[in-house]
């Protein structure tokens, strides 16, 4: 069984300041972890993914995340927020118990607000 | 990158009618596709796994007779909402994993917004 907990339903930061979106996971297997972003009325876009390689993962648009097995965390960060980052962010886990093609388990989402 | 399309992007139907939603992988073959639904301001919930050439597998609590899934080819899966009711109004999203290279990455369609009146 697998689950994802996004610790904050809303995060508000000022433009130009750092962003931290927190995610904890639970998985019976070695998981793959993802962060997706969903802008209003648009499809999901993959920001980055962890699949048992380097624990610090760099994604698109300046985002990165660090896989910490001891803390079962996969927090998403960005050094400097931009107005265009305002969106819904989902932390997602797949434990590959089905052999690779598995349905994903989504966190409840974190709504990122950027203050001008 | 891999592209997944959905059709229609939005649909309005009357209560009691059926609606078919298509999900296509445009530049890769997908023996497996997934269907999710997303209620307003909520997360995505996996509904079912669509398997090419065999029956779909449904998540607990999802009525298989109401949400009919057909995966007739390696690039197309369809979801039919039968006898739709207002509570079926939702955003339906499909995804397909591109297992080439075993990246475990799934590609999502843009979603279909269903409104049942």
PDB file of C-alpha atoms in Angstrom:
ATOM      1  CA  UNK A   1       0.000   0.000   0.000  1.00  0.00           C
ATOM      2  CA  UNK A   2       1.162   3.518  -0.658  1.00  0.00           C
ATOM      3  CA  UNK A   3       0.076   6.959   0.449  1.00  0.00           C
ATOM      4  CA  UNK A   4       1.129  10.557   0.187  1.00  0.00           C
ATOM      5  CA  UNK A   5       0.613  13.396   2.631  1.00  0.00           C
ATOM      6  CA  UNK A   6       1.032  16.974   1.555  1.00  0.00           C
ATOM      7  CA  UNK A   7       1.407  18.854   4.772  1.00  0.00           C
ATOM      8  CA  UNK A   8       0.064  22.205   3.605  1.00  0.00           C
ATOM      9  CA  UNK A   9      -3.138  22.783   1.658  1.00  0.00           C
ATOM     10  CA  UNK A  10      -2.114  26.394   0.912  1.00  0.00           C
ATOM     11  CA  UNK A  11       1.268  28.114   0.816  1.00  0.00           C
ATOM     12  CA  UNK A  12       1.661  31.838   0.240  1.00  0.00           C
ATOM     13  CA  UNK A  13       5.016  33.466  -0.508  1.00  0.00           C
ATOM     14  CA  UNK A  14       6.169  36.773  -1.897  1.00  0.00           C
ATOM     15  CA  UNK A  15       7.600  36.973  -5.389  1.00  0.00           C
ATOM     16  CA  UNK A  16      11.356  36.467  -5.287  1.00  0.00           C
ATOM     17  CA  UNK A  17      11.372  34.536  -2.010  1.00  0.00           C
ATOM     18  CA  UNK A  18      11.991  30.800  -1.589  1.00  0.00           C
ATOM     19  CA  UNK A  19       9.265  28.192  -1.999  1.00  0.00           C
ATOM     20  CA  UNK A  20       8.923  25.046   0.117  1.00  0.00           C
ATOM     21  CA  UNK A  21       6.126  22.545  -0.497  1.00  0.00           C
ATOM     22  CA  UNK A  22       6.212  19.615   1.882  1.00  0.00           C
ATOM     23  CA  UNK A  23       5.438  15.993   1.089  1.00  0.00           C
ATOM     24  CA  UNK A  24       5.724  12.778   3.092  1.00  0.00           C
ATOM     25  CA  UNK A  25       5.115   9.361   1.625  1.00  0.00           C
ATOM     26  CA  UNK A  26       4.480   5.802   2.679  1.00  0.00           C
ATOM     27  CA  UNK A  27       5.294   2.838   0.461  1.00  0.00           C
ATOM     28  CA  UNK A  28       5.798  -0.886   0.847  1.00  0.00           C
ATOM     29  CA  UNK A  29       8.320  -0.972  -1.964  1.00  0.00           C
ATOM     30  CA  UNK A  30      11.089   1.258  -3.245  1.00  0.00           C
ATOM     31  CA  UNK A  31       8.947   4.066  -4.554  1.00  0.00           C
ATOM     32  CA  UNK A  32       9.128   6.405  -7.461  1.00  0.00           C
ATOM     33  CA  UNK A  33       8.091   9.905  -6.506  1.00  0.00           C
ATOM     34  CA  UNK A  34       6.886  12.753  -8.656  1.00  0.00           C
ATOM     35  CA  UNK A  35       5.793  16.340  -8.412  1.00  0.00           C
ATOM     36  CA  UNK A  36       3.168  17.549 -10.858  1.00  0.00           C
ATOM     37  CA  UNK A  37       1.834  21.058 -11.355  1.00  0.00           C
ATOM     38  CA  UNK A  38      -1.660  21.923 -12.510  1.00  0.00           C
ATOM     39  CA  UNK A  39      -2.402  25.436 -13.680  1.00  0.00           C
ATOM     40  CA  UNK A  40      -6.063  26.522 -13.809  1.00  0.00           C
ATOM     41  CA  UNK A  41      -7.931  24.848 -16.643  1.00  0.00           C
ATOM     42  CA  UNK A  42      -4.789  23.113 -17.877  1.00  0.00           C
ATOM     43  CA  UNK A  43      -3.478  19.571 -17.789  1.00  0.00           C
ATOM     44  CA  UNK A  44      -0.975  18.126 -15.376  1.00  0.00           C
ATOM     45  CA  UNK A  45       2.656  18.863 -16.072  1.00  0.00           C
ATOM     46  CA  UNK A  46       5.525  16.842 -14.636  1.00  0.00           C
ATOM     47  CA  UNK A  47       7.976  19.011 -12.698  1.00  0.00           C
ATOM     48  CA  UNK A  48      10.415  16.320 -11.665  1.00  0.00           C
ATOM     49  CA  UNK A  49      10.719  12.675 -10.690  1.00  0.00           C
ATOM     50  CA  UNK A  50      12.767  10.448  -8.427  1.00  0.00           C
ATOM     51  CA  UNK A  51      13.319   6.850  -9.527  1.00  0.00           C
ATOM     52  CA  UNK A  52      16.100   5.506  -7.261  1.00  0.00           C
ATOM     53  CA  UNK A  53      18.956   7.432  -8.840  1.00  0.00           C
ATOM     54  CA  UNK A  54      20.329  10.670  -7.371  1.00  0.00           C
ATOM     55  CA  UNK A  55      18.444  11.742  -4.259  1.00  0.00           C
ATOM     56  CA  UNK A  56      18.539  15.418  -5.224  1.00  0.00           C
ATOM     57  CA  UNK A  57      16.399  15.817  -8.289  1.00  0.00           C
ATOM     58  CA  UNK A  58      16.342  18.905 -10.469  1.00  0.00           C
ATOM     59  CA  UNK A  59      13.248  19.647 -12.484  1.00  0.00           C
ATOM     60  CA  UNK A  60      11.896  22.264 -14.802  1.00  0.00           C
ATOM     61  CA  UNK A  61      11.408  25.959 -14.054  1.00  0.00           C
ATOM     62  CA  UNK A  62      14.030  25.981 -11.306  1.00  0.00           C
ATOM     63  CA  UNK A  63      12.296  23.479  -9.032  1.00  0.00           C
ATOM     64  CA  UNK A  64      14.118  20.720  -7.232  1.00  0.00           C
ATOM     65  CA  UNK A  65      13.308  18.073  -4.624  1.00  0.00           C
ATOM     66  CA  UNK A  66      15.316  15.885  -2.302  1.00  0.00           C
ATOM     67  CA  UNK A  67      14.416  12.289  -1.520  1.00  0.00           C
ATOM     68  CA  UNK A  68      15.110  11.536   2.140  1.00  0.00           C
ATOM     69  CA  UNK A  69      14.406   7.909   2.907  1.00  0.00           C
ATOM     70  CA  UNK A  70      15.066   8.248   6.642  1.00  0.00           C
ATOM     71  CA  UNK A  71      12.418  10.963   6.845  1.00  0.00           C
ATOM     72  CA  UNK A  72      10.150   9.485   4.136  1.00  0.00           C
ATOM     73  CA  UNK A  73      10.009  12.952   2.632  1.00  0.00           C
ATOM     74  CA  UNK A  74      10.192  14.451  -0.836  1.00  0.00           C
ATOM     75  CA  UNK A  75       9.855  18.197  -0.347  1.00  0.00           C
ATOM     76  CA  UNK A  76       9.743  20.533  -3.346  1.00  0.00           C
ATOM     77  CA  UNK A  77      11.765  23.748  -3.309  1.00  0.00           C
ATOM     78  CA  UNK A  78      12.572  26.709  -5.514  1.00  0.00           C
ATOM     79  CA  UNK A  79      15.012  29.479  -4.559  1.00  0.00           C
ATOM     80  CA  UNK A  80      13.000  32.366  -5.944  1.00  0.00           C
ATOM     81  CA  UNK A  81       9.282  32.355  -6.645  1.00  0.00           C
ATOM     82  CA  UNK A  82       7.835  33.827  -9.798  1.00  0.00           C
ATOM     83  CA  UNK A  83       4.286  34.966 -10.359  1.00  0.00           C
ATOM     84  CA  UNK A  84       3.841  32.260 -12.986  1.00  0.00           C
ATOM     85  CA  UNK A  85       4.470  29.610 -10.306  1.00  0.00           C
ATOM     86  CA  UNK A  86       1.017  30.185  -8.836  1.00  0.00           C
ATOM     87  CA  UNK A  87      -0.772  26.859  -9.316  1.00  0.00           C
ATOM     88  CA  UNK A  88      -1.796  23.606  -7.654  1.00  0.00           C
ATOM     89  CA  UNK A  89       1.050  21.203  -6.901  1.00  0.00           C
ATOM     90  CA  UNK A  90       0.648  17.472  -6.394  1.00  0.00           C
ATOM     91  CA  UNK A  91       3.095  15.070  -4.806  1.00  0.00           C
ATOM     92  CA  UNK A  92       2.645  11.611  -6.295  1.00  0.00           C
ATOM     93  CA  UNK A  93       3.965   8.138  -5.472  1.00  0.00           C
ATOM     94  CA  UNK A  94       4.169   4.883  -7.350  1.00  0.00           C
ATOM     95  CA  UNK A  95       5.573   1.786  -5.716  1.00  0.00           C
ATOM     96  CA  UNK A  96       5.729  -0.379  -8.858  1.00  0.00           C
ATOM     97  CA  UNK A  97       4.147  -3.298  -7.062  1.00  0.00           C
ATOM     98  CA  UNK A  98       2.420  -3.967 -10.372  1.00  0.00           C
ATOM     99  CA  UNK A  99       5.680  -4.290 -12.248  1.00  0.00           C
ATOM    100  CA  UNK A 100       6.081  -0.803 -13.626  1.00  0.00           C
ATOM    101  CA  UNK A 101       2.761   0.257 -15.072  1.00  0.00           C
ATOM    102  CA  UNK A 102       0.893   1.313 -11.986  1.00  0.00           C
ATOM    103  CA  UNK A 103      -1.808   3.764 -11.133  1.00  0.00           C
ATOM    104  CA  UNK A 104      -0.446   6.710  -9.251  1.00  0.00           C
ATOM    105  CA  UNK A 105      -1.417   7.822  -5.765  1.00  0.00           C
ATOM    106  CA  UNK A 106      -1.841  11.573  -5.525  1.00  0.00           C
ATOM    107  CA  UNK A 107      -1.527  13.799  -2.507  1.00  0.00           C
ATOM    108  CA  UNK A 108      -4.370  16.207  -1.826  1.00  0.00           C
ATOM    109  CA  UNK A 109      -2.472  19.064  -3.410  1.00  0.00           C
ATOM    110  CA  UNK A 110      -0.934  22.307  -2.253  1.00  0.00           C
ATOM    111  CA  UNK A 111      -2.208  25.576  -3.627  1.00  0.00           C
ATOM    112  CA  UNK A 112       0.732  27.937  -4.124  1.00  0.00           C
ATOM    113  CA  UNK A 113      -0.066  31.630  -3.966  1.00  0.00           C
ATOM    114  CA  UNK A 114       2.504  34.212  -5.031  1.00  0.00           C
ATOM    115  CA  UNK A 115       2.149  37.666  -3.539  1.00  0.00           C
ATOM    116  CA  UNK A 116       3.457  40.555  -5.678  1.00  0.00           C
TER     117      UNK A 116
ATOM    118  CA  UNK B   1       7.927  14.160 -25.300  1.00  0.00           C
ATOM    119  CA  UNK B   2       5.065  11.719 -25.272  1.00  0.00           C
ATOM    120  CA  UNK B   3       1.615  13.175 -25.858  1.00  0.00           C
ATOM    121  CA  UNK B   4      -1.754  11.987 -24.658  1.00  0.00           C
ATOM    122  CA  UNK B   5      -4.920  13.537 -25.991  1.00  0.00           C
ATOM    123  CA  UNK B   6      -8.511  13.427 -24.756  1.00  0.00           C
ATOM    124  CA  UNK B   7     -11.744  14.080 -26.553  1.00  0.00           C
ATOM    125  CA  UNK B   8     -13.935  15.893 -25.911  1.00  0.00           C
ATOM    126  CA  UNK B   9     -12.363  18.527 -23.696  1.00  0.00           C
ATOM    127  CA  UNK B  10     -15.723  19.331 -22.201  1.00  0.00           C
ATOM    128  CA  UNK B  11     -19.218  17.920 -22.496  1.00  0.00           C
ATOM    129  CA  UNK B  12     -22.632  18.732 -21.097  1.00  0.00           C
ATOM    130  CA  UNK B  13     -25.256  16.021 -21.060  1.00  0.00           C
ATOM    131  CA  UNK B  14     -28.687  15.433 -19.617  1.00  0.00           C
ATOM    132  CA  UNK B  15     -29.286  13.151 -16.680  1.00  0.00           C
ATOM    133  CA  UNK B  16     -29.855   9.571 -17.767  1.00  0.00           C
ATOM    134  CA  UNK B  17     -27.826   9.734 -20.959  1.00  0.00           C
ATOM    135  CA  UNK B  18     -24.438   8.154 -21.620  1.00  0.00           C
ATOM    136  CA  UNK B  19     -21.217   9.922 -22.495  1.00  0.00           C
ATOM    137  CA  UNK B  20     -18.064   8.500 -24.076  1.00  0.00           C
ATOM    138  CA  UNK B  21     -14.627   9.996 -23.442  1.00  0.00           C
ATOM    139  CA  UNK B  22     -11.625   9.027 -25.563  1.00  0.00           C
ATOM    140  CA  UNK B  23      -8.007   8.880 -24.497  1.00  0.00           C
ATOM    141  CA  UNK B  24      -5.282   8.501 -27.132  1.00  0.00           C
ATOM    142  CA  UNK B  25      -1.537   8.092 -26.927  1.00  0.00           C
ATOM    143  CA  UNK B  26      -0.328   9.987 -29.969  1.00  0.00           C
ATOM    144  CA  UNK B  27       3.295   8.965 -30.394  1.00  0.00           C
ATOM    145  CA  UNK B  28       3.711   5.804 -28.364  1.00  0.00           C
ATOM    146  CA  UNK B  29       1.881   2.587 -27.676  1.00  0.00           C
ATOM    147  CA  UNK B  30       0.216   2.075 -24.334  1.00  0.00           C
ATOM    148  CA  UNK B  31      -0.885  -1.378 -23.286  1.00  0.00           C
ATOM    149  CA  UNK B  32      -2.065   0.177 -20.065  1.00  0.00           C
ATOM    150  CA  UNK B  33      -3.882   3.431 -19.466  1.00  0.00           C
ATOM    151  CA  UNK B  34      -5.343   4.886 -16.309  1.00  0.00           C
ATOM    152  CA  UNK B  35      -8.501   6.848 -15.639  1.00  0.00           C
ATOM    153  CA  UNK B  36      -8.756   9.398 -12.840  1.00  0.00           C
ATOM    154  CA  UNK B  37     -11.470  11.750 -11.698  1.00  0.00           C
ATOM    155  CA  UNK B  38     -10.965  15.069  -9.999  1.00  0.00           C
ATOM    156  CA  UNK B  39     -13.679  16.937  -8.144  1.00  0.00           C
ATOM    157  CA  UNK B  40     -13.401  20.727  -7.918  1.00  0.00           C
ATOM    158  CA  UNK B  41     -10.465  21.819  -5.787  1.00  0.00           C
ATOM    159  CA  UNK B  42      -9.658  18.227  -4.876  1.00  0.00           C
ATOM    160  CA  UNK B  43      -7.003  15.745  -5.805  1.00  0.00           C
ATOM    161  CA  UNK B  44      -7.059  13.107  -8.510  1.00  0.00           C
ATOM    162  CA  UNK B  45      -8.455   9.736  -7.577  1.00  0.00           C
ATOM    163  CA  UNK B  46      -7.580   6.647  -9.575  1.00  0.00           C
ATOM    164  CA  UNK B  47     -10.746   5.050 -10.927  1.00  0.00           C
ATOM    165  CA  UNK B  48      -9.524   2.161 -13.034  1.00  0.00           C
ATOM    166  CA  UNK B  49      -6.720   0.623 -15.017  1.00  0.00           C
ATOM    167  CA  UNK B  50      -7.450   0.042 -18.669  1.00  0.00           C
ATOM    168  CA  UNK B  51      -5.696  -2.965 -20.200  1.00  0.00           C
ATOM    169  CA  UNK B  52      -5.402  -3.465 -23.943  1.00  0.00           C
ATOM    170  CA  UNK B  53      -7.187  -6.631 -25.005  1.00  0.00           C
ATOM    171  CA  UNK B  54      -8.513  -7.523 -21.561  1.00  0.00           C
ATOM    172  CA  UNK B  55     -10.893  -6.318 -18.909  1.00  0.00           C
ATOM    173  CA  UNK B  56     -10.258  -3.172 -16.967  1.00  0.00           C
ATOM    174  CA  UNK B  57      -9.528  -3.356 -13.266  1.00  0.00           C
ATOM    175  CA  UNK B  58     -11.447  -0.991 -11.058  1.00  0.00           C
ATOM    176  CA  UNK B  59     -10.513   0.618  -7.780  1.00  0.00           C
ATOM    177  CA  UNK B  60     -12.594  -0.139  -4.743  1.00  0.00           C
ATOM    178  CA  UNK B  61     -15.839   1.791  -4.736  1.00  0.00           C
ATOM    179  CA  UNK B  62     -15.921   2.450  -8.483  1.00  0.00           C
ATOM    180  CA  UNK B  63     -18.945   0.906 -10.222  1.00  0.00           C
ATOM    181  CA  UNK B  64     -17.722  -1.033 -13.240  1.00  0.00           C
ATOM    182  CA  UNK B  65     -21.207  -1.148 -14.789  1.00  0.00           C
ATOM    183  CA  UNK B  66     -21.474   2.609 -14.616  1.00  0.00           C
ATOM    184  CA  UNK B  67     -18.003   3.448 -15.880  1.00  0.00           C
ATOM    185  CA  UNK B  68     -17.409   1.203 -18.875  1.00  0.00           C
ATOM    186  CA  UNK B  69     -13.858   1.044 -20.123  1.00  0.00           C
ATOM    187  CA  UNK B  70     -12.737  -0.307 -23.458  1.00  0.00           C
ATOM    188  CA  UNK B  71      -9.110  -0.519 -24.571  1.00  0.00           C
ATOM    189  CA  UNK B  72      -9.448  -1.852 -28.077  1.00  0.00           C
ATOM    190  CA  UNK B  73      -6.080  -0.784 -29.468  1.00  0.00           C
ATOM    191  CA  UNK B  74      -2.604   0.093 -28.269  1.00  0.00           C
ATOM    192  CA  UNK B  75      -3.320   3.799 -28.609  1.00  0.00           C
ATOM    193  CA  UNK B  76      -6.937   4.212 -27.571  1.00  0.00           C
ATOM    194  CA  UNK B  77      -8.926   3.742 -24.380  1.00  0.00           C
ATOM    195  CA  UNK B  78     -12.487   4.913 -23.916  1.00  0.00           C
ATOM    196  CA  UNK B  79     -14.466   5.640 -20.768  1.00  0.00           C
ATOM    197  CA  UNK B  80     -18.247   5.594 -21.063  1.00  0.00           C
ATOM    198  CA  UNK B  81     -20.262   7.081 -18.238  1.00  0.00           C
ATOM    199  CA  UNK B  82     -23.595   5.280 -18.460  1.00  0.00           C
ATOM    200  CA  UNK B  83     -26.884   6.735 -17.230  1.00  0.00           C
ATOM    201  CA  UNK B  84     -25.086   9.824 -16.035  1.00  0.00           C
ATOM    202  CA  UNK B  85     -26.365  11.749 -13.028  1.00  0.00           C
ATOM    203  CA  UNK B  86     -25.402  15.169 -11.669  1.00  0.00           C
ATOM    204  CA  UNK B  87     -23.115  13.569  -9.086  1.00  0.00           C
ATOM    205  CA  UNK B  88     -21.026  12.194 -11.970  1.00  0.00           C
ATOM    206  CA  UNK B  89     -20.114  15.744 -12.945  1.00  0.00           C
ATOM    207  CA  UNK B  90     -16.368  15.912 -12.605  1.00  0.00           C
ATOM    208  CA  UNK B  91     -13.063  16.338 -14.389  1.00  0.00           C
ATOM    209  CA  UNK B  92     -11.945  13.049 -15.920  1.00  0.00           C
ATOM    210  CA  UNK B  93      -8.274  12.623 -16.724  1.00  0.00           C
ATOM    211  CA  UNK B  94      -6.483   9.751 -18.392  1.00  0.00           C
ATOM    212  CA  UNK B  95      -2.827   8.872 -18.303  1.00  0.00           C
ATOM    213  CA  UNK B  96      -0.545   6.441 -20.061  1.00  0.00           C
ATOM    214  CA  UNK B  97       2.883   5.228 -19.022  1.00  0.00           C
ATOM    215  CA  UNK B  98       5.577   5.231 -21.647  1.00  0.00           C
ATOM    216  CA  UNK B  99       7.628   2.262 -20.496  1.00  0.00           C
ATOM    217  CA  UNK B 100      10.364   2.747 -23.060  1.00  0.00           C
ATOM    218  CA  UNK B 101      13.514   3.036 -20.998  1.00  0.00           C
ATOM    219  CA  UNK B 102      11.546   2.130 -17.870  1.00  0.00           C
ATOM    220  CA  UNK B 103      11.274   5.736 -16.807  1.00  0.00           C
ATOM    221  CA  UNK B 104       8.029   4.996 -14.951  1.00  0.00           C
ATOM    222  CA  UNK B 105       6.766   8.314 -16.156  1.00  0.00           C
ATOM    223  CA  UNK B 106       3.120   8.730 -16.957  1.00  0.00           C
ATOM    224  CA  UNK B 107       1.793  11.218 -19.436  1.00  0.00           C
ATOM    225  CA  UNK B 108      -1.498  12.856 -18.719  1.00  0.00           C
ATOM    226  CA  UNK B 109      -4.210  13.956 -21.063  1.00  0.00           C
ATOM    227  CA  UNK B 110      -5.598  17.481 -20.715  1.00  0.00           C
ATOM    228  CA  UNK B 111      -8.776  16.183 -19.112  1.00  0.00           C
ATOM    229  CA  UNK B 112     -12.480  16.160 -19.955  1.00  0.00           C
ATOM    230  CA  UNK B 113     -14.895  18.239 -17.960  1.00  0.00           C
ATOM    231  CA  UNK B 114     -18.267  16.516 -17.696  1.00  0.00           C
ATOM    232  CA  UNK B 115     -21.325  18.406 -16.549  1.00  0.00           C
ATOM    233  CA  UNK B 116     -24.557  16.478 -16.095  1.00  0.00           C
ATOM    234  CA  UNK B 117     -27.707  18.591 -15.902  1.00  0.00           C
TER     235      UNK B 117
END
